[in-house]
Short mmCIF file of C-alpha atoms in Angstrom, two decimals:
data_model
loop_
_atom_site.label_atom_id
_atom_site.label_comp_id
_atom_site.label_asym_id
_atom_site.label_seq_id
_atom_site.Cartn_x
_atom_site.Cartn_y
_atom_site.Cartn_z
CA UNK A 7 13.35 -33.62 15.46
CA UNK A 8 14.92 -30.47 16.10
CA UNK A 9 10.93 -29.24 16.99
CA UNK A 10 12.03 -31.97 19.84
CA UNK A 11 15.05 -30.28 20.22
CA UNK A 12 14.20 -26.64 20.61
CA UNK A 13 11.26 -27.55 23.36
CA UNK A 14 13.01 -30.55 25.69
CA UNK A 15 17.22 -30.30 25.07
CA UNK A 16 17.70 -28.33 28.28
CA UNK A 17 15.94 -31.05 30.31
CA UNK A 18 18.42 -34.00 28.81
CA UNK A 19 21.03 -32.06 28.62
CA UNK A 20 20.46 -31.86 32.30
CA UNK A 21 20.04 -35.55 33.01
CA UNK A 22 23.14 -36.77 30.99
CA UNK A 23 25.59 -33.99 32.99
CA UNK A 24 23.94 -35.14 36.35
CA UNK A 25 24.60 -39.03 35.81
CA UNK A 26 27.58 -38.28 34.25
CA UNK A 27 28.81 -37.04 37.63
CA UNK A 28 26.76 -39.29 39.94
CA UNK A 29 28.16 -42.24 38.74
CA UNK A 30 31.92 -40.60 38.00
CA UNK A 31 31.58 -39.80 41.53
CA UNK A 32 30.70 -42.70 42.64
CA UNK A 33 33.39 -44.78 40.62
CA UNK A 34 36.02 -43.28 42.12
CA UNK A 35 34.90 -43.38 45.49
CA UNK A 36 34.77 -47.07 44.99
CA UNK A 37 38.12 -48.05 46.28
CA UNK A 38 38.24 -51.75 45.23
CA UNK A 39 40.10 -51.66 42.22
CA UNK A 40 41.85 -48.11 41.15
CA UNK A 41 42.79 -48.92 38.14
CA UNK A 42 39.93 -50.77 37.37
CA UNK A 43 38.08 -47.45 38.71
CA UNK A 44 40.35 -45.25 36.20
CA UNK A 45 39.92 -47.50 33.33
CA UNK A 46 35.76 -46.47 34.38
CA UNK A 47 36.41 -42.64 34.53
CA UNK A 48 37.92 -42.56 31.40
CA UNK A 49 35.34 -44.68 30.02
CA UNK A 50 32.76 -42.39 31.03
CA UNK A 51 34.95 -39.23 30.53
CA UNK A 52 35.27 -40.53 26.62
CA UNK A 53 31.67 -41.00 26.71
CA UNK A 54 30.55 -37.48 27.48
CA UNK A 55 33.59 -35.58 25.15
CA UNK A 56 32.11 -38.65 22.28
CA UNK A 57 28.42 -37.33 22.96
CA UNK A 58 29.00 -33.73 23.28
CA UNK A 59 31.84 -32.74 20.59
CA UNK A 60 30.28 -35.82 18.16
CA UNK A 61 27.00 -37.08 18.80
CA UNK A 62 25.15 -34.29 19.14
CA UNK A 63 25.14 -33.34 15.71
CA UNK A 64 24.20 -36.85 14.97
CA UNK A 65 21.38 -37.07 17.06
CA UNK A 66 19.95 -33.85 16.07
CA UNK A 67 20.15 -34.33 12.34
CA UNK A 68 18.28 -37.17 10.66
CA UNK A 69 19.91 -37.95 7.69
CA UNK A 70 23.18 -39.47 9.30
CA UNK A 71 21.44 -42.76 9.35
CA UNK A 72 25.32 -44.36 8.46
CA UNK A 73 26.79 -42.55 11.34
CA UNK A 74 24.14 -42.92 14.36
CA UNK A 75 25.23 -46.18 13.90
CA UNK A 76 29.05 -45.81 13.66
CA UNK A 77 28.21 -43.22 17.29
CA UNK A 78 25.72 -46.03 18.55
CA UNK A 79 28.46 -48.97 18.69
CA UNK A 80 30.96 -47.08 20.32
CA UNK A 81 28.21 -45.30 23.09
CA UNK A 82 27.91 -49.24 23.35
CA UNK A 83 31.22 -50.06 23.46
CA UNK A 84 32.26 -47.15 25.69
CA UNK A 85 29.71 -48.33 28.27
CA UNK A 86 31.09 -51.95 28.25
CA UNK A 87 34.36 -50.71 28.93
CA UNK A 88 33.27 -48.55 31.85
CA UNK A 89 30.50 -51.00 33.22
CA UNK A 90 32.79 -54.62 32.81
CA UNK A 91 35.89 -52.23 34.44
CA UNK A 92 34.02 -50.88 37.14
CA UNK A 93 30.11 -52.43 37.97
CA UNK A 94 29.04 -48.92 39.84
CA UNK A 95 29.17 -47.61 36.30
CA UNK A 96 26.52 -49.25 35.69
CA UNK A 97 24.18 -46.05 35.92
CA UNK A 98 25.54 -44.72 33.17
CA UNK A 99 22.89 -46.73 31.94
CA UNK A 100 20.13 -44.08 32.54
CA UNK A 101 21.69 -41.84 30.41
CA UNK A 102 23.33 -44.62 27.56
CA UNK A 103 20.08 -45.77 27.13
CA UNK A 104 17.69 -42.95 26.37
CA UNK A 105 20.64 -41.65 24.10
CA UNK A 106 20.94 -44.77 22.16
CA UNK A 107 16.87 -45.13 21.17
CA UNK A 108 16.89 -40.81 20.57
CA UNK A 109 20.34 -42.00 17.77
CA UNK A 110 18.95 -45.54 16.10
CA UNK A 111 15.27 -46.06 16.08
CA UNK A 112 12.92 -48.79 17.84
CA UNK A 113 14.48 -52.32 17.38
CA UNK A 114 18.06 -51.56 16.87
CA UNK A 115 18.27 -49.66 20.09
CA UNK A 116 15.68 -52.17 21.88
CA UNK A 117 18.43 -54.62 20.99
CA UNK A 118 21.35 -52.02 21.80
CA UNK A 119 19.79 -51.09 25.36
CA UNK A 120 18.64 -54.30 26.22
CA UNK A 121 22.63 -55.46 26.16
CA UNK A 122 23.56 -52.60 27.66
CA UNK A 123 21.86 -53.73 30.43
CA UNK A 124 22.85 -57.08 29.85
CA UNK A 125 26.72 -55.58 31.16
CA UNK A 126 25.76 -55.02 34.33
CA UNK A 127 25.08 -57.98 35.41
CA UNK A 128 27.37 -59.81 33.45
CA UNK A 129 30.06 -57.85 34.94
CA UNK A 130 28.53 -58.75 38.78
CA UNK A 131 28.68 -62.23 37.78
CA UNK A 132 32.44 -62.57 36.22
CA UNK A 133 33.03 -60.32 39.37
CA UNK A 134 32.20 -62.33 41.48
CA UNK A 135 30.63 -65.52 40.64
CA UNK A 136 27.46 -64.64 42.03
CA UNK A 137 25.70 -68.24 42.65
CA UNK A 138 22.13 -69.63 43.71
CA UNK A 139 19.77 -66.68 45.99
CA UNK A 140 21.80 -64.08 45.05
CA UNK A 141 21.20 -64.53 41.64
CA UNK A 142 17.68 -64.81 41.40
CA UNK A 143 17.37 -61.52 43.01
CA UNK A 144 19.65 -60.75 39.98
CA UNK A 145 17.79 -61.85 37.14
CA UNK A 146 15.06 -60.82 37.81
CA UNK A 147 15.96 -57.13 38.57
CA UNK A 148 17.98 -57.57 35.34
CA UNK A 149 14.58 -58.48 33.14
CA UNK A 150 12.71 -55.98 35.02
CA UNK A 151 15.16 -52.68 33.90
CA UNK A 152 15.22 -54.50 30.34
CA UNK A 153 11.05 -53.80 30.00
CA UNK A 154 11.68 -50.44 32.13
CA UNK A 155 14.53 -49.40 29.35
CA UNK A 156 12.99 -50.84 26.51
CA UNK A 157 9.07 -48.74 27.26
CA UNK A 158 10.83 -45.34 28.55
CA UNK A 159 12.71 -46.02 25.19
CA UNK A 160 9.37 -46.36 23.07
CA UNK A 161 8.16 -43.74 24.89
CA UNK A 162 11.07 -41.10 23.67
CA UNK A 163 10.26 -42.31 20.20
CA UNK A 164 6.98 -41.79 20.45
CA UNK A 165 7.44 -37.58 21.80
CA UNK A 166 9.99 -37.90 18.32
CA UNK A 167 7.84 -39.51 15.85
CA UNK A 168 5.40 -36.65 17.49
CA UNK A 169 6.96 -33.98 17.23
CA UNK A 170 8.63 -35.18 14.00
CA UNK A 171 4.58 -35.07 12.79
CA UNK A 172 3.98 -31.32 14.14
CA UNK A 173 6.87 -30.02 13.25
CA UNK A 174 5.83 -30.89 8.99
CA UNK A 175 1.95 -29.69 10.30
CA UNK A 176 3.50 -26.69 11.04
CA UNK A 177 5.59 -26.57 7.74
CA UNK A 178 3.08 -27.22 5.98
CA UNK A 179 0.68 -25.38 7.67
CA UNK A 180 2.67 -22.34 6.52
CA UNK A 181 3.17 -22.78 3.41
CA UNK A 182 -0.09 -23.16 3.65
CA UNK A 183 -0.61 -20.20 4.16
CA UNK A 184 1.86 -18.39 2.52
CA UNK A 185 -0.16 -19.52 -0.35
CA UNK A 186 -3.45 -17.92 0.72
CA UNK A 187 -2.11 -14.72 1.61
CA UNK A 188 -0.11 -15.10 -2.61
CA UNK A 189 -3.93 -15.65 -3.96
CA UNK A 190 -5.41 -12.69 -1.36
CA UNK A 191 -2.55 -10.80 -2.81
CA UNK A 192 -4.31 -12.00 -5.53
CA UNK A 193 -7.05 -11.52 -5.72
CA UNK A 194 -7.33 -8.00 -3.96
CA UNK A 195 -4.76 -6.80 -7.20
CA UNK A 196 -7.80 -8.49 -9.40
CA UNK A 197 -10.53 -6.71 -7.79
CA UNK A 198 -8.76 -3.18 -7.21
CA UNK A 199 -8.04 -3.91 -10.95
CA UNK A 200 -11.32 -4.03 -11.55
CA UNK A 201 -13.08 -1.02 -9.95
CA UNK A 202 -10.62 0.95 -11.67
CA UNK A 203 -11.88 0.22 -14.34
CA UNK A 204 -15.63 0.64 -12.90
CA UNK A 205 -14.66 3.94 -11.95
CA UNK A 206 -12.53 5.19 -15.23
CA UNK A 207 -15.67 3.57 -17.40
CA UNK A 208 -18.37 5.22 -14.61
CA UNK A 209 -16.64 8.67 -14.91
CA UNK A 210 -13.43 9.31 -17.12
CA UNK A 211 -14.25 7.62 -20.51
CA UNK A 212 -18.38 9.41 -19.81
CA UNK A 213 -16.56 12.52 -19.49
CA UNK A 214 -14.43 11.71 -22.27
CA UNK A 215 -17.25 11.12 -24.38
CA UNK A 216 -19.47 14.00 -23.42
CA UNK A 217 -16.63 16.80 -24.81
CA UNK A 218 -15.90 14.80 -28.31
CA UNK A 219 -20.56 15.14 -28.11
CA UNK A 220 -19.70 18.45 -27.26
CA UNK A 221 -17.29 19.44 -29.94
CA UNK A 222 -18.27 17.49 -32.59
CA UNK A 223 -21.98 20.00 -32.34
CA UNK A 224 -19.49 23.19 -31.64
CA UNK A 225 -17.80 22.12 -35.05
CA UNK A 226 -21.20 21.85 -36.48
CA UNK A 227 -22.89 25.21 -34.34
CA UNK A 228 -19.60 27.27 -35.09
CA UNK A 229 -20.80 29.43 -38.46
CA UNK A 230 -24.22 28.59 -38.19
CA UNK A 231 -25.65 29.74 -34.21
CA UNK A 232 -21.79 30.98 -32.64
CA UNK A 233 -24.27 31.42 -29.83
CA UNK A 234 -24.51 27.84 -29.05
CA UNK A 235 -21.63 26.74 -29.31
CA UNK A 236 -19.85 29.02 -26.76
CA UNK A 237 -22.31 27.54 -24.97
CA UNK A 238 -21.47 23.76 -25.55
CA UNK A 239 -17.87 24.83 -25.56
CA UNK A 240 -18.03 26.42 -22.22
CA UNK A 241 -19.44 23.01 -21.00
CA UNK A 242 -16.35 20.69 -22.70
CA UNK A 243 -14.81 23.17 -20.02
CA UNK A 244 -17.14 22.23 -17.17
CA UNK A 245 -16.89 18.60 -18.24
CA UNK A 246 -13.13 18.35 -18.63
CA UNK A 247 -12.68 20.47 -15.24
CA UNK A 248 -15.39 17.95 -13.50
CA UNK A 249 -12.89 15.21 -15.40
CA UNK A 250 -9.56 16.34 -14.15
CA UNK A 251 -11.23 16.82 -10.53
CA UNK A 252 -12.59 13.42 -10.65
CA UNK A 253 -9.29 11.89 -11.89
CA UNK A 254 -7.08 13.80 -8.94
CA UNK A 255 -9.59 12.31 -6.22
CA UNK A 256 -9.10 8.64 -8.31
CA UNK A 257 -5.48 9.25 -7.38
CA UNK A 258 -5.62 10.70 -3.85
CA UNK A 259 -8.21 7.27 -4.15
CA UNK A 260 -11.02 9.48 -1.83
CA UNK A 261 -14.64 8.87 -2.99
CA UNK A 262 -15.82 10.78 -5.89
CA UNK A 263 -15.57 14.11 -6.26
CA UNK A 264 -19.65 14.88 -6.37
CA UNK A 265 -20.07 13.28 -2.99
CA UNK A 266 -17.07 15.09 -1.45
CA UNK A 267 -17.81 18.07 -1.88
CA UNK A 268 -22.06 17.12 -1.66
CA UNK A 269 -24.57 15.99 -0.79
CA UNK A 270 -25.98 12.47 -3.32
CA UNK A 271 -29.11 14.29 -3.83
CA UNK A 272 -27.50 17.28 -4.80
CA UNK A 273 -24.49 15.08 -7.34
CA UNK A 274 -27.63 13.33 -9.51
CA UNK A 275 -28.98 16.89 -9.52
CA UNK A 276 -25.82 17.84 -11.26
CA UNK A 277 -26.26 14.62 -13.84
CA UNK A 278 -29.51 15.06 -14.23
CA UNK A 279 -29.24 19.57 -15.42
CA UNK A 280 -26.19 18.75 -17.41
CA UNK A 281 -27.75 16.22 -19.80
CA UNK A 282 -30.48 17.95 -20.61
CA UNK A 283 -28.45 21.08 -21.09
CA UNK A 284 -26.07 19.23 -23.51
CA UNK A 285 -29.10 17.53 -25.01
CA UNK A 286 -32.10 20.03 -24.64
CA UNK A 287 -33.79 17.07 -23.78
CA UNK A 288 -37.41 16.55 -20.97
CA UNK A 289 -35.27 15.77 -17.53
CA UNK A 290 -36.75 15.72 -14.70
CA UNK A 291 -35.41 14.85 -11.02
CA UNK A 292 -37.43 13.43 -8.66
CA UNK A 293 -36.13 13.25 -4.96
CA UNK A 294 -38.12 11.74 -1.34
CA UNK A 295 -37.38 13.93 1.03
CA UNK A 296 -37.37 11.19 3.41
CA UNK A 297 -34.32 9.90 2.31
CA UNK A 298 -31.63 8.35 5.09
CA UNK A 299 -28.53 8.59 5.53
CA UNK A 300 -26.31 6.54 3.57
CA UNK A 301 -21.93 4.90 4.03
CA UNK A 302 -20.32 6.20 1.39
CA UNK A 303 -19.71 2.87 -0.38
CA UNK A 304 -23.44 2.75 -1.07
CA UNK A 305 -23.72 6.28 -1.95
CA UNK A 306 -21.09 5.29 -4.15
CA UNK A 307 -22.95 3.42 -6.03
CA UNK A 308 -25.76 5.12 -6.41
CA UNK A 309 -23.66 8.26 -8.40
CA UNK A 310 -22.16 5.96 -10.82
CA UNK A 311 -25.25 4.29 -11.86
CA UNK A 312 -27.02 7.47 -12.54
CA UNK A 313 -23.37 8.33 -14.34
CA UNK A 314 -24.16 5.03 -16.27
CA UNK A 315 -28.11 5.08 -16.90
CA UNK A 316 -28.02 8.77 -17.64
CA UNK A 317 -24.85 8.18 -20.52
CA UNK A 318 -26.29 5.71 -22.48
CA UNK A 319 -29.97 7.55 -22.52
CA UNK A 320 -27.26 10.45 -24.23
CA UNK A 321 -25.45 7.81 -26.08
CA UNK A 322 -28.52 5.05 -27.54
CA UNK A 323 -31.57 5.89 -26.21
CA UNK A 324 -32.92 8.74 -28.19
CA UNK A 325 -35.41 9.70 -26.11
CA UNK A 326 -37.35 12.67 -25.34
CA UNK A 327 -37.67 12.37 -22.00
CA UNK A 328 -36.16 11.00 -18.95
CA UNK A 329 -37.39 11.05 -15.38
CA UNK A 330 -35.30 10.18 -11.87
CA UNK A 331 -35.49 9.84 -9.41
CA UNK A 332 -34.28 8.47 -5.59
CA UNK A 333 -36.46 7.30 -3.38
CA UNK A 334 -37.44 5.23 0.19
CA UNK A 335 -38.40 1.87 -1.20
CA UNK A 336 -38.79 -0.46 2.88
CA UNK A 337 -35.47 -0.15 4.20
CA UNK A 338 -33.28 0.14 0.96
CA UNK A 339 -32.98 3.62 -1.38
CA UNK A 340 -33.97 2.99 -5.10
CA UNK A 341 -32.40 5.02 -7.96
CA UNK A 342 -35.17 4.90 -10.77
CA UNK A 343 -34.26 5.99 -14.44
CA UNK A 344 -36.55 6.06 -17.43
CA UNK A 345 -36.95 7.20 -20.60
CA UNK A 346 -39.29 6.65 -23.97
CA UNK A 347 -36.27 6.71 -26.50
CA UNK A 348 -35.68 3.23 -28.17
CA UNK A 349 -35.13 0.03 -26.03
CA UNK A 350 -32.60 -1.95 -26.32
CA UNK A 351 -32.01 -6.51 -24.99
CA UNK A 352 -30.17 -6.76 -21.39
CA UNK A 353 -29.32 -9.43 -22.26
CA UNK A 354 -27.91 -8.59 -25.23
CA UNK A 355 -25.98 -5.72 -23.45
CA UNK A 356 -21.95 -6.89 -23.85
CA UNK A 357 -20.17 -3.81 -22.49
CA UNK A 358 -18.61 -3.46 -19.33
CA UNK A 359 -21.38 -0.60 -17.74
CA UNK A 360 -24.28 -2.58 -16.96
CA UNK A 361 -21.63 -5.81 -15.54
CA UNK A 362 -20.10 -2.78 -13.56
CA UNK A 363 -23.61 -0.99 -11.94
CA UNK A 364 -24.04 -5.22 -10.64
CA UNK A 365 -20.69 -5.53 -9.91
CA UNK A 366 -20.89 -2.43 -7.23
CA UNK A 367 -24.52 -3.55 -6.69
CA UNK A 368 -23.12 -6.48 -5.51
CA UNK A 369 -20.58 -5.53 -3.55
CA UNK A 370 -23.33 -3.20 -1.15
CA UNK A 371 -25.79 -5.85 -0.98
CA UNK A 372 -27.95 -3.89 -2.99
CA UNK A 373 -29.70 -5.14 -6.64
CA UNK A 374 -29.88 -4.11 -10.71
CA UNK A 375 -33.06 -4.60 -12.67
CA UNK A 376 -33.00 -3.72 -16.10
CA UNK A 377 -36.51 -3.68 -18.18
CA UNK A 378 -36.69 -1.95 -21.83
CA UNK A 379 -38.44 -2.43 -25.17
CA UNK A 380 -40.14 -0.15 -27.74
CA UNK A 381 -41.95 1.44 -25.21
CA UNK A 382 -38.39 2.42 -23.38
CA UNK A 383 -36.05 1.37 -20.58
CA UNK A 384 -36.12 1.24 -17.18
CA UNK A 385 -33.21 0.71 -14.93
CA UNK A 386 -33.53 -0.06 -10.71
CA UNK A 387 -30.74 0.82 -8.60
CA UNK A 388 -31.15 -0.21 -5.14
CA UNK A 389 -28.77 -0.09 -1.95
CA UNK A 390 -28.98 -1.29 1.67
CA UNK A 391 -30.46 2.14 4.26
#
């Protein structure tokens, strides 16, 4: 109901004011019986004040059921007083009939509207004692007015019901939209948590693993081979500095530090060189010369895939040689990491690494495949070029 009032209230207020003023002026101009004219004007004024001071709030609020009935009865009583006092006051029906339909349900409003319309011929008959031809004109006109009033009231109620339904629909849509926003925010939060988990796993956790491995090597070499211990200490310090840079980059929500300071090719080369320096493995790195430029998101996927694959070689493979290759295959850039280690069962791998790599690849439209056996492991990661 509020929606109907907000959109069309000004039209109704204009009709109400014009009907009241016009009817009052017509009654005042009728000098047949000044006393009855004064009574009619008083009833019209009382009707206007009753609506303005009381009825407007009742009509707008759907909860005042009992007060609606009281108000409707008061309206009918004031209309009856005005019309029976002066038949000219019948013009007030143009305002009173819609008001009844805005106040009550259709059937009781139709009954009261019919009663209000019948007041005019009743007043005319009582005043003039109409008979014969005059009744033949008055009665059909009254019937037409009743039909018109009821149909107009039906239309008014239809507009109000449509407005209520529309207002309910809008309210439900707003609730649904708020729920969608809440769920989207929750999904975004979950995705961000997963992204940060992958970032920490692929950078800080792997760096700390390298530092721990180097620290263990230093502990065993510090007396027997001081030169090797110093070399491993330098590698540990370099790894710690790189981890610190990655942490700062992550906090600043930027791309990986390796990519901001150089190309993907250089970043993967540094990873392979570090693996060879730390483990003594025979590491070979091959790159196609015609690699296309990639979006930052795709480069991050390939770099993190290389980090995870080489970290797995360091921790689990017990390999002697590793091949890392970046190549262009059809419309995709492919990263291949092959080792000659012991291999594993990819279907039973419970760690976060492979799952995180696959999730990263899917986010940019890429794919991840892993083949492992007794002769070693081959990891293939492709992203669209």
